[in-house]
Amino acid sequence: MKRQLELFTQATSTAERSERRVVAASRKQPSTQRLRATAGKQTAAAKKAVPRPSVKKALAPGAKNPPTKAATEAAAGPEPRQPIPDATQSASTGLPPYETVALVLQGGGALGAYQAGVFEGLHEAGLTPDYLAGISIGALNTAIIAGNAPENRVARLRQFWETICEPNGGIGLPPFVERTIFDMNDLSRQALSAMHAGNALMMGQQGFFKPRFPPPSSMLHGQAAATSYYDTGALKSTLESLCDFDRINEGGLHVSVGAVNVRSGNLVYFDNQSTRLRAEHFMASGALPPAFAAVEIDGEYYWDGGLVSNTPLTQVLDSRPLRDTLVFQVDLWSARGKLPTNMSEVSDRIKDIRYSSRTRLITDEVRWTQYLRHILERLLQHIPADVRDTDPYCKMAQDLACNKRYNVIHLIYRNQPYERHYKDYQFGMSTMNAHWAGGLEDIRRTLASPERLAMPENASGFVTHDIHREEIEQLLEKVAAKASGVS
């Protein structure tokens, strides 16, 4: 089975690269119009001219991707189309009629401002997710988004991040001085980041956490004060002041946040379709030990969900009933990285690998599962109806079969040269603005090519997109082409 999955992954990866090459070539043709930049404010930190896309120019329902060349998918033939109910959002934005548009937010502490930038880009493009899933800082961003009216969400996110990026005390710099230092060079940015990380450790962050005094003992037993270094009482007040929990629980948006049951070690999702969510549920999702204490909910204690899985993607993709789904997966840790050359880089690389949560493996496994489901769907069509209705194995196959399709768009934060292993608790204002601008730039660049939003038409009914991965593949292809030309 493992070998089959590896072969399938290689084949479909080749197929996706082939599809992207054809799509890229088609963009150069006069018949394909690229989205033009619209007027608007450009974040100061994002100095590149990045187009503001309008999803209203996205592919119309029924538009198809170029056919794949992978052997497995070619053998399966064209995917039979089934009627899809019109989504409300489709008519207003021109988005293909996905039944669910999900925003999946990974954990990553101070890096979470990148997710806020991504959400701002979705908002300005008129894309409104109807399913939010988050873990750790992703859960806190989820609370802010779901707990406010659509027109107030970006402003509330900005207020939240500007609040928690203020230190409780310690060394402080006037904003214009900090901005000047940050803009000088990577060495000055590294020094400034180290100072902010030190402040967070020693003094805490406003509206978020503060050190316990006296600090907890490793020997004496006690309650929360004895099992964590910081008090997060301020975070509860911040969430309750910025979020309307009645709005979260009304069910207008589907909300799920993950946490780990301390006693059982099992990952649990608190879902507003089955549980009335409070500030404690979101705090539990971000209670990373030993910094933060476990949060009590209905007699059980919960830690940060990232201890088991830092990416809630499977929670969305495995939701029942299965639905045609567009997912914006916003990751804060990149599984890819360079070989460390010192101990600081070793610590940084360990975090990247640990908290990236094998996102690529998860998507490969889901693609394989969907491929098998689609094959079952096709095979069942060749079995007489009376046999399908009476044979027990056919009935089981019908339960497993599925023709739903999934488009997962990855937006992955890329490490900056000045960042070190403390990047996830470096809550400096300048760094926060840079993270925010990075997320905004990446989502604008992603949406500038509406082909990425199209329904998958391959045999698996599953496709992924990642602008950074596509750039790497294009660069490698250019290098290979140049090398073959020289030889």
PDB file of N, CA, C and O in Angstrom, residues 253-324:
ATOM      1  N   LEU A 253     -21.272  30.800  10.246  1.00  0.00           N
ATOM      2  CA  LEU A 253     -20.022  30.206   9.794  1.00  0.00           C
ATOM      3  C   LEU A 253     -19.794  28.912  10.568  1.00  0.00           C
ATOM      4  O   LEU A 253     -20.054  28.847  11.770  1.00  0.00           O
ATOM      5  N   HIS A 254     -19.311  27.910   9.871  1.00  0.00           N
ATOM      6  CA  HIS A 254     -18.930  26.666  10.532  1.00  0.00           C
ATOM      7  C   HIS A 254     -17.549  26.876  11.138  1.00  0.00           C
ATOM      8  O   HIS A 254     -16.596  27.222  10.433  1.00  0.00           O
ATOM      9  N   VAL A 255     -17.412  26.670  12.439  1.00  0.00           N
ATOM     10  CA  VAL A 255     -16.159  26.942  13.153  1.00  0.00           C
ATOM     11  C   VAL A 255     -15.705  25.693  13.901  1.00  0.00           C
ATOM     12  O   VAL A 255     -16.483  25.091  14.650  1.00  0.00           O
ATOM     13  N   SER A 256     -14.436  25.300  13.706  1.00  0.00           N
ATOM     14  CA  SER A 256     -13.834  24.177  14.432  1.00  0.00           C
ATOM     15  C   SER A 256     -12.448  24.582  14.908  1.00  0.00           C
ATOM     16  O   SER A 256     -11.668  25.151  14.132  1.00  0.00           O
ATOM     17  N   VAL A 257     -12.142  24.294  16.163  1.00  0.00           N
ATOM     18  CA  VAL A 257     -10.798  24.547  16.687  1.00  0.00           C
ATOM     19  C   VAL A 257     -10.326  23.301  17.435  1.00  0.00           C
ATOM     20  O   VAL A 257     -11.105  22.647  18.136  1.00  0.00           O
ATOM     21  N   GLY A 258      -9.048  22.959  17.262  1.00  0.00           N
ATOM     22  CA  GLY A 258      -8.520  21.715  17.815  1.00  0.00           C
ATOM     23  C   GLY A 258      -7.715  21.909  19.078  1.00  0.00           C
ATOM     24  O   GLY A 258      -6.968  22.881  19.218  1.00  0.00           O
ATOM     25  N   ALA A 259      -7.870  20.980  20.024  1.00  0.00           N
ATOM     26  CA  ALA A 259      -7.106  20.975  21.272  1.00  0.00           C
ATOM     27  C   ALA A 259      -6.846  19.523  21.669  1.00  0.00           C
ATOM     28  O   ALA A 259      -7.477  18.600  21.149  1.00  0.00           O
ATOM     29  N   VAL A 260      -5.914  19.329  22.589  1.00  0.00           N
ATOM     30  CA  VAL A 260      -5.541  17.983  23.036  1.00  0.00           C
ATOM     31  C   VAL A 260      -6.030  17.758  24.457  1.00  0.00           C
ATOM     32  O   VAL A 260      -5.751  18.563  25.354  1.00  0.00           O
ATOM     33  N   ASN A 261      -6.766  16.677  24.658  1.00  0.00           N
ATOM     34  CA  ASN A 261      -7.179  16.304  26.002  1.00  0.00           C
ATOM     35  C   ASN A 261      -5.949  15.828  26.767  1.00  0.00           C
ATOM     36  O   ASN A 261      -5.284  14.873  26.364  1.00  0.00           O
ATOM     37  N   VAL A 262      -5.629  16.504  27.870  1.00  0.00           N
ATOM     38  CA  VAL A 262      -4.393  16.219  28.594  1.00  0.00           C
ATOM     39  C   VAL A 262      -4.399  14.802  29.151  1.00  0.00           C
ATOM     40  O   VAL A 262      -3.368  14.113  29.149  1.00  0.00           O
ATOM     41  N   ARG A 263      -5.540  14.311  29.611  1.00  0.00           N
ATOM     42  CA  ARG A 263      -5.604  12.987  30.225  1.00  0.00           C
ATOM     43  C   ARG A 263      -5.490  11.865  29.188  1.00  0.00           C
ATOM     44  O   ARG A 263      -4.773  10.890  29.378  1.00  0.00           O
ATOM     45  N   SER A 264      -6.214  11.996  28.074  1.00  0.00           N
ATOM     46  CA  SER A 264      -6.240  10.917  27.079  1.00  0.00           C
ATOM     47  C   SER A 264      -5.174  11.065  26.000  1.00  0.00           C
ATOM     48  O   SER A 264      -4.799  10.090  25.350  1.00  0.00           O
ATOM     49  N   GLY A 265      -4.711  12.294  25.780  1.00  0.00           N
ATOM     50  CA  GLY A 265      -3.753  12.535  24.704  1.00  0.00           C
ATOM     51  C   GLY A 265      -4.395  12.582  23.336  1.00  0.00           C
ATOM     52  O   GLY A 265      -3.693  12.630  22.323  1.00  0.00           O
ATOM     53  N   ASN A 266      -5.723  12.592  23.269  1.00  0.00           N
ATOM     54  CA  ASN A 266      -6.430  12.594  21.993  1.00  0.00           C
ATOM     55  C   ASN A 266      -6.716  14.010  21.520  1.00  0.00           C
ATOM     56  O   ASN A 266      -7.008  14.908  22.317  1.00  0.00           O
ATOM     57  N   LEU A 267      -6.637  14.185  20.196  1.00  0.00           N
ATOM     58  CA  LEU A 267      -6.998  15.464  19.593  1.00  0.00           C
ATOM     59  C   LEU A 267      -8.514  15.579  19.528  1.00  0.00           C
ATOM     60  O   LEU A 267      -9.202  14.664  19.079  1.00  0.00           O
ATOM     61  N   VAL A 268      -9.024  16.701  20.004  1.00  0.00           N
ATOM     62  CA  VAL A 268     -10.464  16.948  20.049  1.00  0.00           C
ATOM     63  C   VAL A 268     -10.752  18.238  19.298  1.00  0.00           C
ATOM     64  O   VAL A 268     -10.006  19.213  19.415  1.00  0.00           O
ATOM     65  N   TYR A 269     -11.828  18.245  18.511  1.00  0.00           N
ATOM     66  CA  TYR A 269     -12.243  19.467  17.834  1.00  0.00           C
ATOM     67  C   TYR A 269     -13.509  19.998  18.474  1.00  0.00           C
ATOM     68  O   TYR A 269     -14.507  19.284  18.594  1.00  0.00           O
ATOM     69  N   PHE A 270     -13.448  21.266  18.888  1.00  0.00           N
ATOM     70  CA  PHE A 270     -14.625  21.953  19.394  1.00  0.00           C
ATOM     71  C   PHE A 270     -15.296  22.617  18.202  1.00  0.00           C
ATOM     72  O   PHE A 270     -14.711  23.471  17.535  1.00  0.00           O
ATOM     73  N   ASP A 271     -16.534  22.227  17.943  1.00  0.00           N
ATOM     74  CA  ASP A 271     -17.233  22.628  16.722  1.00  0.00           C
ATOM     75  C   ASP A 271     -18.531  23.339  17.105  1.00  0.00           C
ATOM     76  O   ASP A 271     -19.298  22.835  17.934  1.00  0.00           O
ATOM     77  N   ASN A 272     -18.772  24.497  16.486  1.00  0.00           N
ATOM     78  CA  ASN A 272     -19.965  25.251  16.863  1.00  0.00           C
ATOM     79  C   ASN A 272     -21.261  24.608  16.382  1.00  0.00           C
ATOM     80  O   ASN A 272     -22.350  25.066  16.732  1.00  0.00           O
ATOM     81  N   GLN A 273     -21.172  23.530  15.593  1.00  0.00           N
ATOM     82  CA  GLN A 273     -22.376  22.816  15.199  1.00  0.00           C
ATOM     83  C   GLN A 273     -22.822  21.797  16.245  1.00  0.00           C
ATOM     84  O   GLN A 273     -23.938  21.282  16.174  1.00  0.00           O
ATOM     85  N   SER A 274     -21.939  21.538  17.206  1.00  0.00           N
ATOM     86  CA  SER A 274     -22.290  20.583  18.262  1.00  0.00           C
ATOM     87  C   SER A 274     -22.006  21.110  19.666  1.00  0.00           C
ATOM     88  O   SER A 274     -22.469  20.525  20.650  1.00  0.00           O
ATOM     89  N   THR A 275     -21.243  22.194  19.768  1.00  0.00           N
ATOM     90  CA  THR A 275     -20.834  22.737  21.068  1.00  0.00           C
ATOM     91  C   THR A 275     -20.995  24.247  21.067  1.00  0.00           C
ATOM     92  O   THR A 275     -20.700  24.907  20.058  1.00  0.00           O
ATOM     93  N   ARG A 276     -21.459  24.795  22.168  1.00  0.00           N
ATOM     94  CA  ARG A 276     -21.510  26.261  22.277  1.00  0.00           C
ATOM     95  C   ARG A 276     -20.128  26.753  22.687  1.00  0.00           C
ATOM     96  O   ARG A 276     -19.644  26.469  23.786  1.00  0.00           O
ATOM     97  N   LEU A 277     -19.485  27.476  21.788  1.00  0.00           N
ATOM     98  CA  LEU A 277     -18.092  27.871  21.982  1.00  0.00           C
ATOM     99  C   LEU A 277     -17.985  29.121  22.851  1.00  0.00           C
ATOM    100  O   LEU A 277     -18.759  30.072  22.719  1.00  0.00           O
ATOM    101  N   ARG A 278     -16.990  29.089  23.734  1.00  0.00           N
ATOM    102  CA  ARG A 278     -16.667  30.232  24.590  1.00  0.00           C
ATOM    103  C   ARG A 278     -15.196  30.594  24.386  1.00  0.00           C
ATOM    104  O   ARG A 278     -14.458  29.905  23.679  1.00  0.00           O
ATOM    105  N   ALA A 279     -14.772  31.639  25.045  1.00  0.00           N
ATOM    106  CA  ALA A 279     -13.372  32.054  24.939  1.00  0.00           C
ATOM    107  C   ALA A 279     -12.448  30.921  25.361  1.00  0.00           C
ATOM    108  O   ALA A 279     -11.362  30.745  24.787  1.00  0.00           O
ATOM    109  N   GLU A 280     -12.865  30.123  26.331  1.00  0.00           N
ATOM    110  CA  GLU A 280     -12.020  29.041  26.833  1.00  0.00           C
ATOM    111  C   GLU A 280     -11.696  28.001  25.757  1.00  0.00           C
ATOM    112  O   GLU A 280     -10.613  27.425  25.769  1.00  0.00           O
ATOM    113  N   HIS A 281     -12.607  27.756  24.833  1.00  0.00           N
ATOM    114  CA  HIS A 281     -12.344  26.770  23.789  1.00  0.00           C
ATOM    115  C   HIS A 281     -11.202  27.225  22.879  1.00  0.00           C
ATOM    116  O   HIS A 281     -10.336  26.429  22.491  1.00  0.00           O
ATOM    117  N   PHE A 282     -11.186  28.495  22.554  1.00  0.00           N
ATOM    118  CA  PHE A 282     -10.128  29.027  21.704  1.00  0.00           C
ATOM    119  C   PHE A 282      -8.809  29.135  22.470  1.00  0.00           C
ATOM    120  O   PHE A 282      -7.736  28.891  21.909  1.00  0.00           O
ATOM    121  N   MET A 283      -8.898  29.476  23.747  1.00  0.00           N
ATOM    122  CA  MET A 283      -7.700  29.525  24.581  1.00  0.00           C
ATOM    123  C   MET A 283      -7.086  28.142  24.754  1.00  0.00           C
ATOM    124  O   MET A 283      -5.868  27.988  24.751  1.00  0.00           O
ATOM    125  N   ALA A 284      -7.941  27.128  24.889  1.00  0.00           N
ATOM    126  CA  ALA A 284      -7.444  25.761  25.035  1.00  0.00           C
ATOM    127  C   ALA A 284      -6.658  25.340  23.807  1.00  0.00           C
ATOM    128  O   ALA A 284      -5.618  24.679  23.900  1.00  0.00           O
ATOM    129  N   SER A 285      -7.134  25.737  22.629  1.00  0.00           N
ATOM    130  CA  SER A 285      -6.453  25.383  21.390  1.00  0.00           C
ATOM    131  C   SER A 285      -5.052  25.983  21.322  1.00  0.00           C
ATOM    132  O   SER A 285      -4.185  25.452  20.631  1.00  0.00           O
ATOM    133  N   GLY A 286      -4.826  27.100  22.053  1.00  0.00           N
ATOM    134  CA  GLY A 286      -3.527  27.754  22.039  1.00  0.00           C
ATOM    135  C   GLY A 286      -2.746  27.627  23.332  1.00  0.00           C
ATOM    136  O   GLY A 286      -1.767  28.359  23.548  1.00  0.00           O
ATOM    137  N   ALA A 287      -3.145  26.705  24.210  1.00  0.00           N
ATOM    138  CA  ALA A 287      -2.481  26.549  25.508  1.00  0.00           C
ATOM    139  C   ALA A 287      -1.258  25.640  25.371  1.00  0.00           C
ATOM    140  O   ALA A 287      -1.295  24.461  25.726  1.00  0.00           O
ATOM    141  N   LEU A 288      -0.167  26.183  24.841  1.00  0.00           N
ATOM    142  CA  LEU A 288       1.033  25.388  24.576  1.00  0.00           C
ATOM    143  C   LEU A 288       1.875  25.248  25.844  1.00  0.00           C
ATOM    144  O   LEU A 288       2.393  26.235  26.370  1.00  0.00           O
ATOM    145  N   PRO A 289       2.029  24.027  26.363  1.00  0.00           N
ATOM    146  CA  PRO A 289       2.835  23.830  27.563  1.00  0.00           C
ATOM    147  C   PRO A 289       4.333  23.812  27.214  1.00  0.00           C
ATOM    148  O   PRO A 289       4.696  23.559  26.058  1.00  0.00           O
ATOM    149  N   PRO A 290       5.194  24.113  28.172  1.00  0.00           N
ATOM    150  CA  PRO A 290       4.905  24.501  29.556  1.00  0.00           C
ATOM    151  C   PRO A 290       4.670  25.992  29.738  1.00  0.00           C
ATOM    152  O   PRO A 290       4.533  26.462  30.868  1.00  0.00           O
ATOM    153  N   ALA A 291       4.642  26.761  28.623  1.00  0.00           N
ATOM    154  CA  ALA A 291       4.426  28.200  28.758  1.00  0.00           C
ATOM    155  C   ALA A 291       3.051  28.495  29.339  1.00  0.00           C
ATOM    156  O   ALA A 291       2.917  29.278  30.288  1.00  0.00           O
ATOM    157  N   PHE A 292       2.005  27.854  28.775  1.00  0.00           N
ATOM    158  CA  PHE A 292       0.633  28.144  29.182  1.00  0.00           C
ATOM    159  C   PHE A 292      -0.007  26.924  29.834  1.00  0.00           C
ATOM    160  O   PHE A 292       0.261  25.781  29.443  1.00  0.00           O
ATOM    161  N   ALA A 293      -0.855  27.192  30.795  1.00  0.00           N
ATOM    162  CA  ALA A 293      -1.515  26.116  31.535  1.00  0.00           C
ATOM    163  C   ALA A 293      -2.650  25.502  30.732  1.00  0.00           C
ATOM    164  O   ALA A 293      -3.235  26.148  29.849  1.00  0.00           O
ATOM    165  N   ALA A 294      -2.958  24.247  31.040  1.00  0.00           N
ATOM    166  CA  ALA A 294      -4.122  23.599  30.432  1.00  0.00           C
ATOM    167  C   ALA A 294      -5.386  24.359  30.825  1.00  0.00           C
ATOM    168  O   ALA A 294      -5.490  24.918  31.918  1.00  0.00           O
ATOM    169  N   VAL A 295      -6.350  24.393  29.898  1.00  0.00           N
ATOM    170  CA  VAL A 295      -7.603  25.108  30.123  1.00  0.00           C
ATOM    171  C   VAL A 295      -8.702  24.102  30.444  1.00  0.00           C
ATOM    172  O   VAL A 295      -8.879  23.109  29.719  1.00  0.00           O
ATOM    173  N   GLU A 296      -9.434  24.370  31.510  1.00  0.00           N
ATOM    174  CA  GLU A 296     -10.505  23.462  31.920  1.00  0.00           C
ATOM    175  C   GLU A 296     -11.783  23.767  31.150  1.00  0.00           C
ATOM    176  O   GLU A 296     -12.230  24.922  31.072  1.00  0.00           O
ATOM    177  N   ILE A 297     -12.381  22.736  30.570  1.00  0.00           N
ATOM    178  CA  ILE A 297     -13.668  22.850  29.878  1.00  0.00           C
ATOM    179  C   ILE A 297     -14.515  21.647  30.272  1.00  0.00           C
ATOM    180  O   ILE A 297     -14.161  20.505  29.978  1.00  0.00           O
ATOM    181  N   ASP A 298     -15.587  21.909  30.990  1.00  0.00           N
ATOM    182  CA  ASP A 298     -16.528  20.861  31.407  1.00  0.00           C
ATOM    183  C   ASP A 298     -15.826  19.718  32.139  1.00  0.00           C
ATOM    184  O   ASP A 298     -16.076  18.530  31.886  1.00  0.00           O
ATOM    185  N   GLY A 299     -14.914  20.071  33.032  1.00  0.00           N
ATOM    186  CA  GLY A 299     -14.264  19.073  33.871  1.00  0.00           C
ATOM    187  C   GLY A 299     -13.055  18.399  33.261  1.00  0.00           C
ATOM    188  O   GLY A 299     -12.363  17.634  33.940  1.00  0.00           O
ATOM    189  N   GLU A 300     -12.748  18.670  31.996  1.00  0.00           N
ATOM    190  CA  GLU A 300     -11.559  18.126  31.347  1.00  0.00           C
ATOM    191  C   GLU A 300     -10.578  19.256  31.067  1.00  0.00           C
ATOM    192  O   GLU A 300     -10.954  20.420  30.950  1.00  0.00           O
ATOM    193  N   TYR A 301      -9.302  18.885  30.911  1.00  0.00           N
ATOM    194  CA  TYR A 301      -8.249  19.883  30.689  1.00  0.00           C
ATOM    195  C   TYR A 301      -7.624  19.676  29.315  1.00  0.00           C
ATOM    196  O   TYR A 301      -7.385  18.539  28.890  1.00  0.00           O
ATOM    197  N   TYR A 302      -7.354  20.807  28.656  1.00  0.00           N
ATOM    198  CA  TYR A 302      -6.898  20.748  27.271  1.00  0.00           C
ATOM    199  C   TYR A 302      -5.660  21.625  27.056  1.00  0.00           C
ATOM    200  O   TYR A 302      -5.564  22.726  27.609  1.00  0.00           O
ATOM    201  N   TRP A 303      -4.762  21.101  26.212  1.00  0.00           N
ATOM    202  CA  TRP A 303      -3.574  21.818  25.773  1.00  0.00           C
ATOM    203  C   TRP A 303      -3.691  22.152  24.289  1.00  0.00           C
ATOM    204  O   TRP A 303      -4.633  21.745  23.608  1.00  0.00           O
ATOM    205  N   ASP A 304      -2.692  22.835  23.803  1.00  0.00           N
ATOM    206  CA  ASP A 304      -2.588  23.247  22.399  1.00  0.00           C
ATOM    207  C   ASP A 304      -2.737  22.039  21.465  1.00  0.00           C
ATOM    208  O   ASP A 304      -2.045  21.031  21.608  1.00  0.00           O
ATOM    209  N   GLY A 305      -3.606  22.162  20.466  1.00  0.00           N
ATOM    210  CA  GLY A 305      -3.828  21.071  19.517  1.00  0.00           C
ATOM    211  C   GLY A 305      -2.608  20.734  18.693  1.00  0.00           C
ATOM    212  O   GLY A 305      -2.493  19.621  18.161  1.00  0.00           O
ATOM    213  N   GLY A 306      -1.662  21.688  18.592  1.00  0.00           N
ATOM    214  CA  GLY A 306      -0.460  21.447  17.812  1.00  0.00           C
ATOM    215  C   GLY A 306       0.434  20.366  18.385  1.00  0.00           C
ATOM    216  O   GLY A 306       1.342  19.883  17.689  1.00  0.00           O
ATOM    217  N   LEU A 307       0.190  19.955  19.615  1.00  0.00           N
ATOM    218  CA  LEU A 307       0.966  18.859  20.194  1.00  0.00           C
ATOM    219  C   LEU A 307       0.721  17.550  19.442  1.00  0.00           C
ATOM    220  O   LEU A 307       1.599  16.677  19.391  1.00  0.00           O
ATOM    221  N   VAL A 308      -0.468  17.408  18.854  1.00  0.00           N
ATOM    222  CA  VAL A 308      -0.801  16.196  18.090  1.00  0.00           C
ATOM    223  C   VAL A 308      -0.780  16.482  16.593  1.00  0.00           C
ATOM    224  O   VAL A 308      -0.147  15.773  15.822  1.00  0.00           O
ATOM    225  N   SER A 309      -1.470  17.520  16.175  1.00  0.00           N
ATOM    226  CA  SER A 309      -1.489  17.910  14.763  1.00  0.00           C
ATOM    227  C   SER A 309      -1.673  19.414  14.692  1.00  0.00           C
ATOM    228  O   SER A 309      -2.659  19.947  15.204  1.00  0.00           O
ATOM    229  N   ASN A 310      -0.703  20.080  14.059  1.00  0.00           N
ATOM    230  CA  ASN A 310      -0.737  21.541  14.006  1.00  0.00           C
ATOM    231  C   ASN A 310      -1.541  22.066  12.827  1.00  0.00           C
ATOM    232  O   ASN A 310      -1.649  23.267  12.645  1.00  0.00           O
ATOM    233  N   THR A 311      -2.077  21.163  12.020  1.00  0.00           N
ATOM    234  CA  THR A 311      -2.816  21.563  10.820  1.00  0.00           C
ATOM    235  C   THR A 311      -4.192  20.901  10.817  1.00  0.00           C
ATOM    236  O   THR A 311      -4.277  19.677  10.717  1.00  0.00           O
ATOM    237  N   PRO A 312      -5.274  21.666  10.903  1.00  0.00           N
ATOM    238  CA  PRO A 312      -6.624  21.074  10.959  1.00  0.00           C
ATOM    239  C   PRO A 312      -7.212  20.749   9.598  1.00  0.00           C
ATOM    240  O   PRO A 312      -8.430  20.750   9.425  1.00  0.00           O
ATOM    241  N   LEU A 313      -6.369  20.456   8.617  1.00  0.00           N
ATOM    242  CA  LEU A 313      -6.856  20.204   7.263  1.00  0.00           C
ATOM    243  C   LEU A 313      -7.771  18.984   7.194  1.00  0.00           C
ATOM    244  O   LEU A 313      -8.806  19.008   6.528  1.00  0.00           O
ATOM    245  N   THR A 314      -7.386  17.901   7.878  1.00  0.00           N
ATOM    246  CA  THR A 314      -8.203  16.687   7.806  1.00  0.00           C
ATOM    247  C   THR A 314      -9.591  16.897   8.408  1.00  0.00           C
ATOM    248  O   THR A 314     -10.550  16.239   7.993  1.00  0.00           O
ATOM    249  N   GLN A 315      -9.693  17.789   9.381  1.00  0.00           N
ATOM    250  CA  GLN A 315     -10.994  18.071   9.968  1.00  0.00           C
ATOM    251  C   GLN A 315     -11.960  18.607   8.910  1.00  0.00           C
ATOM    252  O   GLN A 315     -13.153  18.265   8.912  1.00  0.00           O
ATOM    253  N   VAL A 316     -11.438  19.409   8.000  1.00  0.00           N
ATOM    254  CA  VAL A 316     -12.276  19.972   6.940  1.00  0.00           C
ATOM    255  C   VAL A 316     -12.553  18.939   5.853  1.00  0.00           C
ATOM    256  O   VAL A 316     -13.694  18.748   5.434  1.00  0.00           O
ATOM    257  N   LEU A 317     -11.505  18.250   5.399  1.00  0.00           N
ATOM    258  CA  LEU A 317     -11.657  17.333   4.275  1.00  0.00           C
ATOM    259  C   LEU A 317     -12.456  16.084   4.638  1.00  0.00           C
ATOM    260  O   LEU A 317     -13.035  15.444   3.753  1.00  0.00           O
ATOM    261  N   ASP A 318     -12.471  15.723   5.925  1.00  0.00           N
ATOM    262  CA  ASP A 318     -13.207  14.533   6.354  1.00  0.00           C
ATOM    263  C   ASP A 318     -14.615  14.843   6.851  1.00  0.00           C
ATOM    264  O   ASP A 318     -15.324  13.956   7.311  1.00  0.00           O
ATOM    265  N   SER A 319     -15.026  16.098   6.784  1.00  0.00           N
ATOM    266  CA  SER A 319     -16.359  16.469   7.268  1.00  0.00           C
ATOM    267  C   SER A 319     -17.438  15.779   6.447  1.00  0.00           C
ATOM    268  O   SER A 319     -17.308  15.612   5.240  1.00  0.00           O
ATOM    269  N   ARG A 320     -18.481  15.346   7.133  1.00  0.00           N
ATOM    270  CA  ARG A 320     -19.612  14.690   6.479  1.00  0.00           C
ATOM    271  C   ARG A 320     -20.839  15.593   6.542  1.00  0.00           C
ATOM    272  O   ARG A 320     -21.065  16.266   7.540  1.00  0.00           O
ATOM    273  N   PRO A 321     -21.648  15.639   5.476  1.00  0.00           N
ATOM    274  CA  PRO A 321     -21.438  14.916   4.223  1.00  0.00           C
ATOM    275  C   PRO A 321     -20.305  15.529   3.414  1.00  0.00           C
ATOM    276  O   PRO A 321     -19.976  16.703   3.568  1.00  0.00           O
ATOM    277  N   LEU A 322     -19.692  14.693   2.535  1.00  0.00           N
ATOM    278  CA  LEU A 322     -18.625  15.187   1.676  1.00  0.00           C
ATOM    279  C   LEU A 322     -19.195  16.215   0.707  1.00  0.00           C
ATOM    280  O   LEU A 322     -20.313  16.062   0.203  1.00  0.00           O
ATOM    281  N   ARG A 323     -18.401  17.266   0.440  1.00  0.00           N
ATOM    282  CA  ARG A 323     -18.883  18.360  -0.396  1.00  0.00           C
ATOM    283  C   ARG A 323     -17.770  18.832  -1.328  1.00  0.00           C
ATOM    284  O   ARG A 323     -16.585  18.690  -0.995  1.00  0.00           O
ATOM    285  N   ASP A 324     -18.141  19.391  -2.469  1.00  0.00           N
ATOM    286  CA  ASP A 324     -17.152  20.044  -3.322  1.00  0.00           C
ATOM    287  C   ASP A 324     -16.558  21.207  -2.545  1.00  0.00           C
ATOM    288  O   ASP A 324     -17.295  22.115  -2.118  1.00  0.00           O
TER     289      ASP A 324
END
